[in-house]
Amino acid sequence: MTIHHHPPEELLTAFAAGLLDLGQHVAIATHLVGCARCRDAVRAMEHVGGAVLAGLLPTAMSGGALASVEAGLDRLVAATTSPPRRAAGLADVPGLPQFVREYPAGPWRWIAPKVHLRPIQLPEASSTRVFLLKSRSGTKMIEHTHTGFEMSCVLSGSFVHAGGHFGPGDFDLGEGDDDHEIMIDSQDDCICLIAMQGDLKLNGMIGRLLQPLIRM
Ligand SMILES: [Zn+2]
């Protein structure tokens, strides 16, 4: 698996500092499981962060700061080393990291022609929703924008977005007013783990007609 698209450095830094909410954390951890380059970057940031904290400790240090960093480290370790227990629900999803397979998930449900969504239930409340999105080969996702951000981790299959090609292990970040025109170009279904905040707004006439039917 060759990975071409990685999360921006700010997101990796926020992950290392334990600043992401759980839904965002799950998306970045999903990428890290398959990407040695980003894992190394996060470890280096944690090392630097730890050294900075150690220097600050004798003076002013907020009570929660160190605990927050430690929680981030714990969650990274949990994400990458959890024992191989299989939950029935997500065991059949190719490319999904083991730690995500352990979360309860709803059934696949239709959200648009050739597109199905499967919600993932996180163990704690999070303002970021996490779900799987499965799109059939040849699907052109309706052009849309977001009121928040959308992180996509490709698990299987591939798509083209903004001139870039995204395959298994790749990470795509959509924010705010970016127009999303996505074309599934793999022969097989393309399945992504998505972490999304805010709502999705479909553009164009077909989008406006479909909008009331789409419940993400
Ligand atoms: Zn990476």
GROMACS .gro file of C-alpha atoms and ligand atoms in nm:
model
  217
    1MET     CA    1   0.000   0.000   0.000
    2THR     CA    2   0.154   0.328  -0.111
    3ILE     CA    3   0.009   0.630   0.064
    4HIS     CA    4   0.018   0.961  -0.122
    5HIS     CA    5  -0.214   1.183   0.081
    6HIS     CA    6  -0.157   1.251   0.452
    7PRO     CA    7  -0.332   1.464   0.717
    8PRO     CA    8  -0.196   1.821   0.741
    9GLU     CA    9   0.071   1.873   1.005
   10GLU     CA   10  -0.163   2.085   1.223
   11LEU     CA   11  -0.395   1.787   1.261
   12LEU     CA   12  -0.110   1.551   1.350
   13THR     CA   13   0.013   1.806   1.605
   14ALA     CA   14  -0.335   1.838   1.755
   15PHE     CA   15  -0.358   1.458   1.769
   16ALA     CA   16  -0.023   1.432   1.946
   17ALA     CA   17  -0.134   1.697   2.197
   18GLY     CA   18  -0.463   1.518   2.267
   19LEU     CA   19  -0.662   1.816   2.140
   20LEU     CA   20  -0.891   1.636   1.895
   21ASP     CA   21  -1.238   1.519   1.985
   22LEU     CA   22  -1.299   1.147   1.969
   23GLY     CA   23  -1.445   1.138   1.619
   24GLN     CA   24  -1.149   1.332   1.475
   25HIS     CA   25  -0.912   1.118   1.680
   26VAL     CA   26  -1.058   0.798   1.531
   27ALA     CA   27  -1.005   0.928   1.175
   28ILE     CA   28  -0.642   1.029   1.236
   29ALA     CA   29  -0.570   0.704   1.424
   30THR     CA   30  -0.720   0.509   1.132
   31HIS     CA   31  -0.468   0.679   0.902
   32LEU     CA   32  -0.181   0.623   1.147
   33VAL     CA   33  -0.243   0.249   1.164
   34GLY     CA   34  -0.152   0.224   0.795
   35CYS     CA   35   0.101   0.508   0.765
   36ALA     CA   36   0.447   0.466   0.916
   37ARG     CA   37   0.552   0.815   0.804
   38CYS     CA   38   0.275   0.989   1.001
   39ARG     CA   39   0.323   0.758   1.301
   40ASP     CA   40   0.689   0.864   1.313
   41ALA     CA   41   0.589   1.231   1.286
   42VAL     CA   42   0.340   1.196   1.574
   43ARG     CA   43   0.597   1.017   1.792
   44ALA     CA   44   0.849   1.296   1.726
   45MET     CA   45   0.590   1.559   1.820
   46GLU     CA   46   0.502   1.372   2.138
   47HIS     CA   47   0.872   1.357   2.225
   48VAL     CA   48   0.912   1.733   2.173
   49GLY     CA   49   0.585   1.802   2.355
   50GLY     CA   50   0.701   1.593   2.650
   51ALA     CA   51   1.035   1.779   2.665
   52VAL     CA   52   0.858   2.117   2.658
   53LEU     CA   53   0.619   2.007   2.932
   54ALA     CA   54   0.907   1.877   3.143
   55GLY     CA   55   1.070   2.219   3.117
   56LEU     CA   56   0.752   2.393   3.224
   57LEU     CA   57   0.661   2.165   3.513
   58PRO     CA   58   0.840   2.350   3.797
   59THR     CA   59   0.659   2.675   3.711
   60ALA     CA   60   0.307   2.742   3.593
   61MET     CA   61   0.144   2.433   3.450
   62SER     CA   62  -0.227   2.396   3.418
   63GLY     CA   63  -0.354   2.096   3.608
   64GLY     CA   64  -0.509   1.932   3.306
   65ALA     CA   65  -0.234   1.983   3.048
   66LEU     CA   66  -0.017   1.684   3.130
   67ALA     CA   67  -0.319   1.461   3.182
   68SER     CA   68  -0.444   1.569   2.839
   69VAL     CA   69  -0.117   1.473   2.672
   70GLU     CA   70  -0.106   1.143   2.860
   71ALA     CA   71  -0.463   1.069   2.756
   72GLY     CA   72  -0.362   1.131   2.395
   73LEU     CA   73  -0.072   0.889   2.427
   74ASP     CA   74  -0.294   0.627   2.589
   75ARG     CA   75  -0.546   0.657   2.312
   76LEU     CA   76  -0.276   0.627   2.045
   77VAL     CA   77  -0.145   0.313   2.211
   78ALA     CA   78  -0.497   0.175   2.246
   79ALA     CA   79  -0.561   0.255   1.883
   80THR     CA   80  -0.255   0.080   1.751
   81THR     CA   81  -0.210  -0.213   1.988
   82SER     CA   82  -0.558  -0.326   2.091
   83PRO     CA   83  -0.584  -0.706   2.105
   84PRO     CA   84  -0.750  -0.884   1.814
   85ARG     CA   85  -1.106  -0.923   1.938
   86ARG     CA   86  -1.364  -0.939   1.664
   87ALA     CA   87  -1.694  -0.762   1.692
   88ALA     CA   88  -1.950  -0.914   1.459
   89GLY     CA   89  -2.076  -0.590   1.309
   90LEU     CA   90  -1.773  -0.450   1.130
   91ALA     CA   91  -1.566  -0.765   1.078
   92ASP     CA   92  -1.665  -0.781   0.712
   93VAL     CA   93  -1.537  -0.433   0.621
   94PRO     CA   94  -1.205  -0.461   0.435
   95GLY     CA   95  -0.923  -0.233   0.547
   96LEU     CA   96  -1.088  -0.122   0.872
   97PRO     CA   97  -0.840  -0.109   1.163
   98GLN     CA   98  -0.905  -0.354   1.446
   99PHE     CA   99  -0.977  -0.083   1.704
  100VAL     CA  100  -1.265   0.053   1.494
  101ARG     CA  101  -1.407  -0.298   1.442
  102GLU     CA  102  -1.474  -0.310   1.814
  103TYR     CA  103  -1.723  -0.022   1.803
  104PRO     CA  104  -2.092  -0.102   1.756
  105ALA     CA  105  -2.224  -0.007   1.413
  106GLY     CA  106  -2.565   0.023   1.254
  107PRO     CA  107  -2.665  -0.151   0.930
  108TRP     CA  108  -2.579  -0.017   0.585
  109ARG     CA  109  -2.850   0.221   0.473
  110TRP     CA  110  -2.919   0.387   0.139
  111ILE     CA  111  -2.855   0.760   0.129
  112ALA     CA  112  -2.830   0.832  -0.243
  113PRO     CA  113  -2.815   0.634  -0.569
  114LYS     CA  114  -2.525   0.382  -0.542
  115VAL     CA  115  -2.422   0.525  -0.203
  116HIS     CA  116  -2.473   0.360   0.137
  117LEU     CA  117  -2.383   0.478   0.485
  118ARG     CA  118  -2.315   0.280   0.801
  119PRO     CA  119  -2.303   0.479   1.127
  120ILE     CA  120  -2.036   0.390   1.384
  121GLN     CA  121  -2.124   0.437   1.749
  122LEU     CA  122  -1.838   0.587   1.947
  123PRO     CA  123  -1.791   0.493   2.313
  124GLU     CA  124  -1.807   0.859   2.421
  125ALA     CA  125  -2.008   1.158   2.299
  126SER     CA  126  -1.833   1.352   2.021
  127SER     CA  127  -1.938   1.649   1.813
  128THR     CA  128  -1.784   1.470   1.514
  129ARG     CA  129  -1.986   1.189   1.361
  130VAL     CA  130  -1.804   0.883   1.230
  131PHE     CA  131  -1.948   0.657   0.965
  132LEU     CA  132  -1.855   0.434   0.674
  133LEU     CA  133  -1.950   0.545   0.326
  134LYS     CA  134  -1.969   0.288   0.047
  135SER     CA  135  -1.997   0.403  -0.312
  136ARG     CA  136  -2.028   0.182  -0.617
  137SER     CA  137  -1.782   0.191  -0.905
  138GLY     CA  138  -1.846   0.478  -1.145
  139THR     CA  139  -2.042   0.683  -0.890
  140LYS     CA  140  -2.002   1.057  -0.928
  141MET     CA  141  -2.080   1.210  -0.591
  142ILE     CA  142  -2.307   1.509  -0.627
  143GLU     CA  143  -2.117   1.831  -0.589
  144HIS     CA  144  -2.148   1.944  -0.231
  145THR     CA  145  -2.006   2.176   0.031
  146HIS     CA  146  -1.979   2.141   0.408
  147THR     CA  147  -2.078   2.362   0.696
  148GLY     CA  148  -1.795   2.194   0.892
  149PHE     CA  149  -1.505   1.971   0.796
  150GLU     CA  150  -1.492   1.620   0.661
  151MET     CA  151  -1.203   1.378   0.704
  152SER     CA  152  -1.201   1.077   0.471
  153CYS     CA  153  -0.982   0.770   0.518
  154VAL     CA  154  -0.991   0.537   0.217
  155LEU     CA  155  -1.027   0.174   0.329
  156SER     CA  156  -1.080   0.007  -0.009
  157GLY     CA  157  -1.137   0.113  -0.367
  158SER     CA  158  -1.039   0.459  -0.491
  159PHE     CA  159  -1.169   0.797  -0.604
  160VAL     CA  160  -1.054   1.110  -0.782
  161HIS     CA  161  -1.099   1.445  -0.608
  162ALA     CA  162  -0.967   1.784  -0.718
  163GLY     CA  163  -0.723   1.623  -0.960
  164GLY     CA  164  -0.579   1.393  -0.691
  165HIS     CA  165  -0.615   1.015  -0.683
  166PHE     CA  166  -0.702   0.865  -0.345
  167GLY     CA  167  -0.658   0.492  -0.273
  168PRO     CA  168  -0.635   0.268   0.034
  169GLY     CA  169  -0.456   0.441   0.325
  170ASP     CA  170  -0.496   0.790   0.178
  171PHE     CA  171  -0.644   1.075   0.382
  172ASP     CA  172  -0.857   1.354   0.235
  173LEU     CA  173  -0.964   1.666   0.424
  174GLY     CA  174  -1.259   1.873   0.304
  175GLU     CA  175  -1.335   2.200   0.474
  176GLY     CA  176  -1.610   2.459   0.459
  177ASP     CA  177  -1.671   2.597   0.116
  178ASP     CA  178  -1.457   2.354  -0.082
  179ASP     CA  179  -1.664   2.211  -0.364
  180HIS     CA  180  -1.649   1.837  -0.355
  181GLU     CA  181  -1.672   1.665  -0.686
  182ILE     CA  182  -1.574   1.308  -0.629
  183MET     CA  183  -1.565   1.028  -0.884
  184ILE     CA  184  -1.527   0.664  -0.779
  185ASP     CA  185  -1.281   0.517  -1.030
  186SER     CA  186  -1.210   0.172  -0.881
  187GLN     CA  187  -1.367  -0.143  -1.023
  188ASP     CA  188  -1.487  -0.243  -0.678
  189ASP     CA  189  -1.684  -0.048  -0.421
  190CYS     CA  190  -1.499   0.238  -0.257
  191ILE     CA  191  -1.538   0.230   0.122
  192CYS     CA  192  -1.419   0.522   0.333
  193LEU     CA  193  -1.425   0.594   0.704
  194ILE     CA  194  -1.557   0.948   0.737
  195ALA     CA  195  -1.540   1.184   1.035
  196MET     CA  196  -1.770   1.477   0.977
  197GLN     CA  197  -1.881   1.789   1.161
  198GLY     CA  198  -2.165   2.011   1.055
  199ASP     CA  199  -2.394   1.937   0.765
  200LEU     CA  200  -2.352   1.858   0.402
  201LYS     CA  201  -2.511   2.085   0.146
  202LEU     CA  202  -2.578   1.958  -0.204
  203ASN     CA  203  -2.535   2.201  -0.492
  204GLY     CA  204  -2.717   2.237  -0.821
  205MET     CA  205  -3.073   2.151  -0.915
  206ILE     CA  206  -3.039   1.774  -0.870
  207GLY     CA  207  -2.877   1.840  -0.534
  208ARG     CA  208  -3.165   2.058  -0.423
  209LEU     CA  209  -3.412   1.788  -0.527
  210LEU     CA  210  -3.221   1.518  -0.342
  211GLN     CA  211  -3.131   1.723  -0.032
  212PRO     CA  212  -3.453   1.638   0.158
  213LEU     CA  213  -3.383   1.266   0.102
  214ILE     CA  214  -3.028   1.272   0.234
  215ARG     CA  215  -2.993   1.206   0.604
  216MET     CA  216  -2.631   1.190   0.705
  217ZN      ZN  217   0.038   0.957   0.660
   0.00000   0.00000   0.00000
